[in-house]
Amino acid sequence: AQTVTQSQPEMSVQEAETVTLSCTYDTSESNYYLFWYKQPPSRQMILVIRQEAYKQQNATENRFSVNFQKAAKSFSLKISDSQLGDTAMYFCAFMKYNNNDMRFGAGTRLTVKP
Amino acid sequence: DAGVIQSPRHEVTEMGQEVTLRCKPISGHDYLFWYRQTMMRGLELLIYFNNNVPIDDSGMPEDRFSAKMPNASFSTLKIQPSEPRDSAVYFCASSLATGAVETQYFGPGTRLLVL
């Protein structure tokens, strides 16, 4: 079974600073996908970024980027130039290739301070 | 597109009552998922459908839970009878297809409180 671990229950960062959220996972699969979802106080789940395991290049979406280390089974999210609107729960998720059973980590609550 | 639509947004009911949650997926999406989010267990996949057919219901907690998808634009998750431990946020999500990085798009969720 796949497990996803987010070891940081809570984090905070000053506005405009950079923060990195950690995620590790356990799998014997070679093909899979990784996601970061954001859940603001509205509770809506919003996709932040995704990564295909076969791609060596780290995904980037504007201020959000990942550091994907396949051998280490690590998938961290870096948020640059943090904004107040980035305050939310962030969930790391794993999905096997050709399988819709997405597994989520427990989440990291990020607070961006003015 | 309006995104995934869920109703009601909030539901308060008494133990033993029947609860029906509703979901309208994004038009054209082939897959529909029901998740439950609690503090204790986090986000859990309950069941998912492909082209209106249930594919995997191994996450459904017990026989009190049932889900249907009578057509491509509508699904229900029913709890009968409801219990206080069913209190959670229930999310519906949809996606286009599997076999690629097909993102699941989530609805706003239904917050259920069973007294």
mmCIF file of C-alpha atoms in Angstrom:
data_model
loop_
_atom_site.group_PDB
_atom_site.id
_atom_site.type_symbol
_atom_site.label_atom_id
_atom_site.label_comp_id
_atom_site.label_asym_id
_atom_site.label_seq_id
_atom_site.Cartn_x
_atom_site.Cartn_y
_atom_site.Cartn_z
ATOM 1 C CA ALA A 1 0.000 0.000 0.000
ATOM 2 C CA GLN A 2 1.106 3.517 -0.701
ATOM 3 C CA THR A 3 1.572 5.899 2.201
ATOM 4 C CA VAL A 4 2.165 9.613 2.136
ATOM 5 C CA THR A 5 3.826 11.370 5.048
ATOM 6 C CA GLN A 6 3.846 15.066 5.778
ATOM 7 C CA SER A 7 6.007 15.520 8.819
ATOM 8 C CA GLN A 8 5.219 19.179 9.439
ATOM 9 C CA PRO A 9 1.736 19.631 10.925
ATOM 10 C CA GLU A 10 2.100 23.407 11.000
ATOM 11 C CA MET A 11 4.396 25.998 9.495
ATOM 12 C CA SER A 12 4.499 29.748 9.280
ATOM 13 C CA VAL A 13 6.308 32.186 7.041
ATOM 14 C CA GLN A 14 6.559 35.929 6.704
ATOM 15 C CA GLU A 15 4.925 37.523 3.733
ATOM 16 C CA ALA A 16 7.292 37.705 0.730
ATOM 17 C CA GLU A 17 9.571 35.026 2.165
ATOM 18 C CA THR A 18 10.101 31.493 0.854
ATOM 19 C CA VAL A 19 8.865 28.350 2.567
ATOM 20 C CA THR A 20 9.306 24.653 1.808
ATOM 21 C CA LEU A 21 6.790 21.995 2.768
ATOM 22 C CA SER A 22 7.988 18.415 3.032
ATOM 23 C CA CYS A 23 6.407 15.230 1.742
ATOM 24 C CA THR A 24 7.688 11.690 1.565
ATOM 25 C CA TYR A 25 5.943 8.642 0.227
ATOM 26 C CA ASP A 26 6.376 4.938 0.176
ATOM 27 C CA THR A 27 5.726 2.859 -2.923
ATOM 28 C CA SER A 28 7.124 0.001 -4.941
ATOM 29 C CA GLU A 29 5.689 1.434 -8.144
ATOM 30 C CA SER A 30 7.898 3.013 -10.788
ATOM 31 C CA ASN A 31 5.180 4.962 -12.582
ATOM 32 C CA TYR A 32 3.062 7.302 -10.558
ATOM 33 C CA TYR A 33 1.983 10.885 -10.073
ATOM 34 C CA LEU A 34 2.381 13.294 -7.223
ATOM 35 C CA PHE A 35 0.260 16.292 -6.413
ATOM 36 C CA TRP A 36 0.084 19.197 -4.041
ATOM 37 C CA TYR A 37 -3.405 20.431 -3.204
ATOM 38 C CA LYS A 38 -4.258 23.556 -1.258
ATOM 39 C CA GLN A 39 -7.264 23.794 1.034
ATOM 40 C CA PRO A 40 -7.963 27.367 2.185
ATOM 41 C CA PRO A 41 -10.461 28.137 4.960
ATOM 42 C CA SER A 42 -13.233 27.835 2.396
ATOM 43 C CA ARG A 43 -12.391 24.093 2.392
ATOM 44 C CA GLN A 44 -12.216 23.978 -1.404
ATOM 45 C CA MET A 45 -9.500 21.599 -2.602
ATOM 46 C CA ILE A 46 -7.403 23.357 -5.221
ATOM 47 C CA LEU A 47 -4.661 21.761 -7.277
ATOM 48 C CA VAL A 48 -1.390 23.613 -6.839
ATOM 49 C CA ILE A 49 1.052 21.535 -8.842
ATOM 50 C CA ARG A 50 1.569 18.017 -10.159
ATOM 51 C CA GLN A 51 4.546 15.882 -11.139
ATOM 52 C CA GLU A 52 4.884 12.771 -13.253
ATOM 53 C CA ALA A 53 7.396 10.345 -11.761
ATOM 54 C CA TYR A 54 9.006 9.592 -15.116
ATOM 55 C CA LYS A 55 9.947 13.237 -15.580
ATOM 56 C CA GLN A 56 13.243 14.254 -14.062
ATOM 57 C CA GLN A 57 12.539 17.939 -14.429
ATOM 58 C CA ASN A 58 10.861 19.480 -11.431
ATOM 59 C CA ALA A 59 7.443 20.992 -12.053
ATOM 60 C CA THR A 60 6.966 24.715 -11.654
ATOM 61 C CA GLU A 61 3.808 26.838 -11.556
ATOM 62 C CA ASN A 62 4.534 30.527 -11.069
ATOM 63 C CA ARG A 63 5.600 30.942 -7.416
ATOM 64 C CA PHE A 64 5.208 27.220 -6.705
ATOM 65 C CA SER A 65 7.861 24.642 -7.480
ATOM 66 C CA VAL A 66 8.688 21.160 -6.355
ATOM 67 C CA ASN A 67 11.858 19.311 -5.523
ATOM 68 C CA PHE A 68 11.201 15.766 -6.664
ATOM 69 C CA GLN A 69 13.761 13.232 -5.501
ATOM 70 C CA LYS A 70 12.578 9.882 -6.837
ATOM 71 C CA ALA A 71 15.265 7.749 -5.229
ATOM 72 C CA ALA A 72 14.611 9.315 -1.866
ATOM 73 C CA LYS A 73 10.831 9.252 -2.439
ATOM 74 C CA SER A 74 10.612 12.879 -1.538
ATOM 75 C CA PHE A 75 8.369 15.548 -3.033
ATOM 76 C CA SER A 76 8.695 18.940 -1.356
ATOM 77 C CA LEU A 77 6.819 22.086 -2.291
ATOM 78 C CA LYS A 78 8.542 25.461 -2.370
ATOM 79 C CA ILE A 79 6.462 28.607 -2.234
ATOM 80 C CA SER A 80 8.363 31.722 -3.199
ATOM 81 C CA ASP A 81 7.304 35.275 -2.399
ATOM 82 C CA SER A 82 4.637 34.018 0.001
ATOM 83 C CA GLN A 83 1.365 35.886 -0.041
ATOM 84 C CA LEU A 84 -1.344 36.168 2.593
ATOM 85 C CA GLY A 85 -3.644 34.232 0.289
ATOM 86 C CA ASP A 86 -1.310 31.254 0.494
ATOM 87 C CA THR A 87 -2.526 30.627 4.035
ATOM 88 C CA ALA A 88 -4.138 27.196 3.866
ATOM 89 C CA MET A 89 -3.763 23.511 4.511
ATOM 90 C CA TYR A 90 -1.496 21.874 1.972
ATOM 91 C CA PHE A 91 -1.923 18.212 1.096
ATOM 92 C CA CYS A 92 0.568 16.041 -0.706
ATOM 93 C CA ALA A 93 -1.022 13.227 -2.714
ATOM 94 C CA PHE A 94 0.152 10.121 -4.556
ATOM 95 C CA MET A 95 -1.554 8.271 -7.362
ATOM 96 C CA LYS A 96 -0.356 5.157 -9.154
ATOM 97 C CA TYR A 97 -0.248 5.244 -12.918
ATOM 98 C CA ASN A 98 -3.533 4.121 -14.433
ATOM 99 C CA ASN A 99 -5.198 3.982 -11.047
ATOM 100 C CA ASN A 100 -7.544 6.523 -9.518
ATOM 101 C CA ASP A 101 -6.955 5.701 -5.867
ATOM 102 C CA MET A 102 -5.276 8.907 -4.768
ATOM 103 C CA ARG A 103 -3.690 8.804 -1.322
ATOM 104 C CA PHE A 104 -3.322 11.976 0.680
ATOM 105 C CA GLY A 105 -0.951 12.960 3.435
ATOM 106 C CA ALA A 106 -2.245 14.367 6.706
ATOM 107 C CA GLY A 107 -1.602 17.918 5.576
ATOM 108 C CA THR A 108 0.514 20.883 6.653
ATOM 109 C CA ARG A 109 -1.188 24.006 7.921
ATOM 110 C CA LEU A 110 0.670 27.009 6.513
ATOM 111 C CA THR A 111 0.179 30.485 7.905
ATOM 112 C CA VAL A 112 1.578 33.481 6.057
ATOM 113 C CA LYS A 113 2.144 36.359 8.437
ATOM 114 C CA PRO A 114 2.025 40.000 7.373
ATOM 115 C CA ASP B 1 -17.516 25.711 -16.682
ATOM 116 C CA ALA B 2 -19.034 25.983 -13.221
ATOM 117 C CA GLY B 3 -16.796 23.307 -11.763
ATOM 118 C CA VAL B 4 -17.972 20.448 -9.601
ATOM 119 C CA ILE B 5 -21.193 21.329 -7.826
ATOM 120 C CA GLN B 6 -22.212 19.821 -4.525
ATOM 121 C CA SER B 7 -25.357 20.225 -2.487
ATOM 122 C CA PRO B 8 -26.153 20.897 0.212
ATOM 123 C CA ARG B 9 -23.123 22.807 1.454
ATOM 124 C CA HIS B 10 -24.092 22.166 5.047
ATOM 125 C CA GLU B 11 -26.303 19.499 6.539
ATOM 126 C CA VAL B 12 -27.289 19.018 10.152
ATOM 127 C CA THR B 13 -29.344 15.967 10.998
ATOM 128 C CA GLU B 14 -30.190 13.729 13.872
ATOM 129 C CA MET B 15 -28.846 10.270 14.394
ATOM 130 C CA GLY B 16 -30.891 7.674 12.564
ATOM 131 C CA GLN B 17 -32.021 9.974 9.789
ATOM 132 C CA GLU B 18 -31.283 9.410 6.137
ATOM 133 C CA VAL B 19 -28.838 11.826 4.519
ATOM 134 C CA THR B 20 -28.401 12.322 0.790
ATOM 135 C CA LEU B 21 -25.487 14.268 -0.646
ATOM 136 C CA ARG B 22 -25.530 15.351 -4.261
ATOM 137 C CA CYS B 23 -22.879 16.005 -6.848
ATOM 138 C CA LYS B 24 -22.769 17.312 -10.392
ATOM 139 C CA PRO B 25 -19.397 16.660 -12.033
ATOM 140 C CA ILE B 26 -17.737 18.851 -14.603
ATOM 141 C CA SER B 27 -19.365 18.278 -17.961
ATOM 142 C CA GLY B 28 -17.470 15.766 -20.066
ATOM 143 C CA HIS B 29 -15.554 14.216 -17.195
ATOM 144 C CA ASP B 30 -15.508 10.420 -17.190
ATOM 145 C CA TYR B 31 -14.652 9.810 -13.575
ATOM 146 C CA LEU B 32 -16.417 10.801 -10.386
ATOM 147 C CA PHE B 33 -15.039 10.357 -6.890
ATOM 148 C CA TRP B 34 -16.481 10.627 -3.403
ATOM 149 C CA TYR B 35 -14.102 11.473 -0.537
ATOM 150 C CA ARG B 36 -14.591 11.962 3.162
ATOM 151 C CA GLN B 37 -12.421 14.256 5.277
ATOM 152 C CA THR B 38 -12.175 13.982 9.049
ATOM 153 C CA MET B 39 -9.628 15.197 11.546
ATOM 154 C CA MET B 40 -8.843 11.664 12.624
ATOM 155 C CA ARG B 41 -8.505 9.971 9.248
ATOM 156 C CA GLY B 42 -7.772 12.818 6.863
ATOM 157 C CA LEU B 43 -8.976 12.509 3.275
ATOM 158 C CA GLU B 44 -10.247 9.096 2.293
ATOM 159 C CA LEU B 45 -11.541 7.867 -1.030
ATOM 160 C CA LEU B 46 -14.920 6.231 -0.532
ATOM 161 C CA ILE B 47 -15.906 5.203 -4.046
ATOM 162 C CA TYR B 48 -15.370 6.179 -7.650
ATOM 163 C CA PHE B 49 -17.261 5.760 -10.886
ATOM 164 C CA ASN B 50 -16.150 5.528 -14.493
ATOM 165 C CA ASN B 51 -18.794 6.304 -17.086
ATOM 166 C CA ASN B 52 -21.483 5.999 -14.391
ATOM 167 C CA VAL B 53 -20.319 2.523 -13.313
ATOM 168 C CA PRO B 54 -18.920 2.005 -9.800
ATOM 169 C CA ILE B 55 -15.338 0.808 -10.145
ATOM 170 C CA ASP B 56 -14.012 0.653 -6.615
ATOM 171 C CA ASP B 57 -16.141 0.934 -3.493
ATOM 172 C CA SER B 58 -13.627 -0.583 -1.108
ATOM 173 C CA GLY B 59 -13.440 2.685 0.794
ATOM 174 C CA MET B 60 -17.124 2.732 1.669
ATOM 175 C CA PRO B 61 -17.129 2.318 5.439
ATOM 176 C CA GLU B 62 -20.149 0.050 5.817
ATOM 177 C CA ASP B 63 -23.501 -0.933 4.420
ATOM 178 C CA ARG B 64 -25.095 2.228 5.697
ATOM 179 C CA PHE B 65 -23.318 4.059 2.892
ATOM 180 C CA SER B 66 -24.415 3.774 -0.712
ATOM 181 C CA ALA B 67 -23.624 5.745 -3.852
ATOM 182 C CA LYS B 68 -25.281 5.933 -7.215
ATOM 183 C CA MET B 69 -24.627 7.618 -10.513
ATOM 184 C CA PRO B 70 -27.785 7.365 -12.617
ATOM 185 C CA ASN B 71 -26.332 9.505 -15.400
ATOM 186 C CA ALA B 72 -23.182 11.320 -16.403
ATOM 187 C CA SER B 73 -24.180 14.561 -14.723
ATOM 188 C CA PHE B 74 -25.415 13.436 -11.325
ATOM 189 C CA SER B 75 -24.352 11.306 -8.388
ATOM 190 C CA THR B 76 -25.614 10.771 -4.870
ATOM 191 C CA LEU B 77 -24.048 9.512 -1.681
ATOM 192 C CA LYS B 78 -26.587 8.268 0.819
ATOM 193 C CA ILE B 79 -26.156 7.420 4.475
ATOM 194 C CA GLN B 80 -28.973 5.477 6.090
ATOM 195 C CA PRO B 81 -29.205 5.477 9.034
ATOM 196 C CA SER B 82 -26.761 8.237 9.895
ATOM 197 C CA GLU B 83 -24.592 8.151 13.018
ATOM 198 C CA PRO B 84 -22.612 10.860 14.825
ATOM 199 C CA ARG B 85 -19.341 9.325 13.637
ATOM 200 C CA ASP B 86 -20.393 10.071 10.059
ATOM 201 C CA SER B 87 -19.882 13.768 10.767
ATOM 202 C CA ALA B 88 -17.291 14.955 8.269
ATOM 203 C CA VAL B 89 -16.783 16.970 5.137
ATOM 204 C CA TYR B 90 -17.712 14.998 2.042
ATOM 205 C CA PHE B 91 -16.081 15.956 -1.225
ATOM 206 C CA CYS B 92 -17.010 15.031 -4.734
ATOM 207 C CA ALA B 93 -14.371 15.255 -7.462
ATOM 208 C CA SER B 94 -14.277 14.523 -11.171
ATOM 209 C CA SER B 95 -11.620 13.957 -13.798
ATOM 210 C CA LEU B 96 -11.353 13.281 -17.499
ATOM 211 C CA ALA B 97 -9.594 9.923 -17.680
ATOM 212 C CA THR B 98 -6.875 7.838 -16.123
ATOM 213 C CA GLY B 99 -3.594 6.673 -17.616
ATOM 214 C CA ALA B 100 -2.232 10.182 -17.671
ATOM 215 C CA VAL B 101 -1.900 13.062 -15.291
ATOM 216 C CA GLU B 102 -5.586 13.679 -15.186
ATOM 217 C CA THR B 103 -6.207 16.019 -12.333
ATOM 218 C CA GLN B 104 -9.135 15.485 -10.049
ATOM 219 C CA TYR B 105 -11.159 18.651 -9.619
ATOM 220 C CA PHE B 106 -12.905 18.925 -6.308
ATOM 221 C CA GLY B 107 -16.244 20.413 -5.411
ATOM 222 C CA PRO B 108 -16.661 22.746 -2.432
ATOM 223 C CA GLY B 109 -17.652 19.899 -0.120
ATOM 224 C CA THR B 110 -20.649 19.191 2.085
ATOM 225 C CA ARG B 111 -20.154 19.624 5.799
ATOM 226 C CA LEU B 112 -22.274 17.009 7.548
ATOM 227 C CA LEU B 113 -23.045 17.102 11.237
ATOM 228 C CA VAL B 114 -24.972 14.230 12.745
ATOM 229 C CA LEU B 115 -26.249 14.963 16.220
#
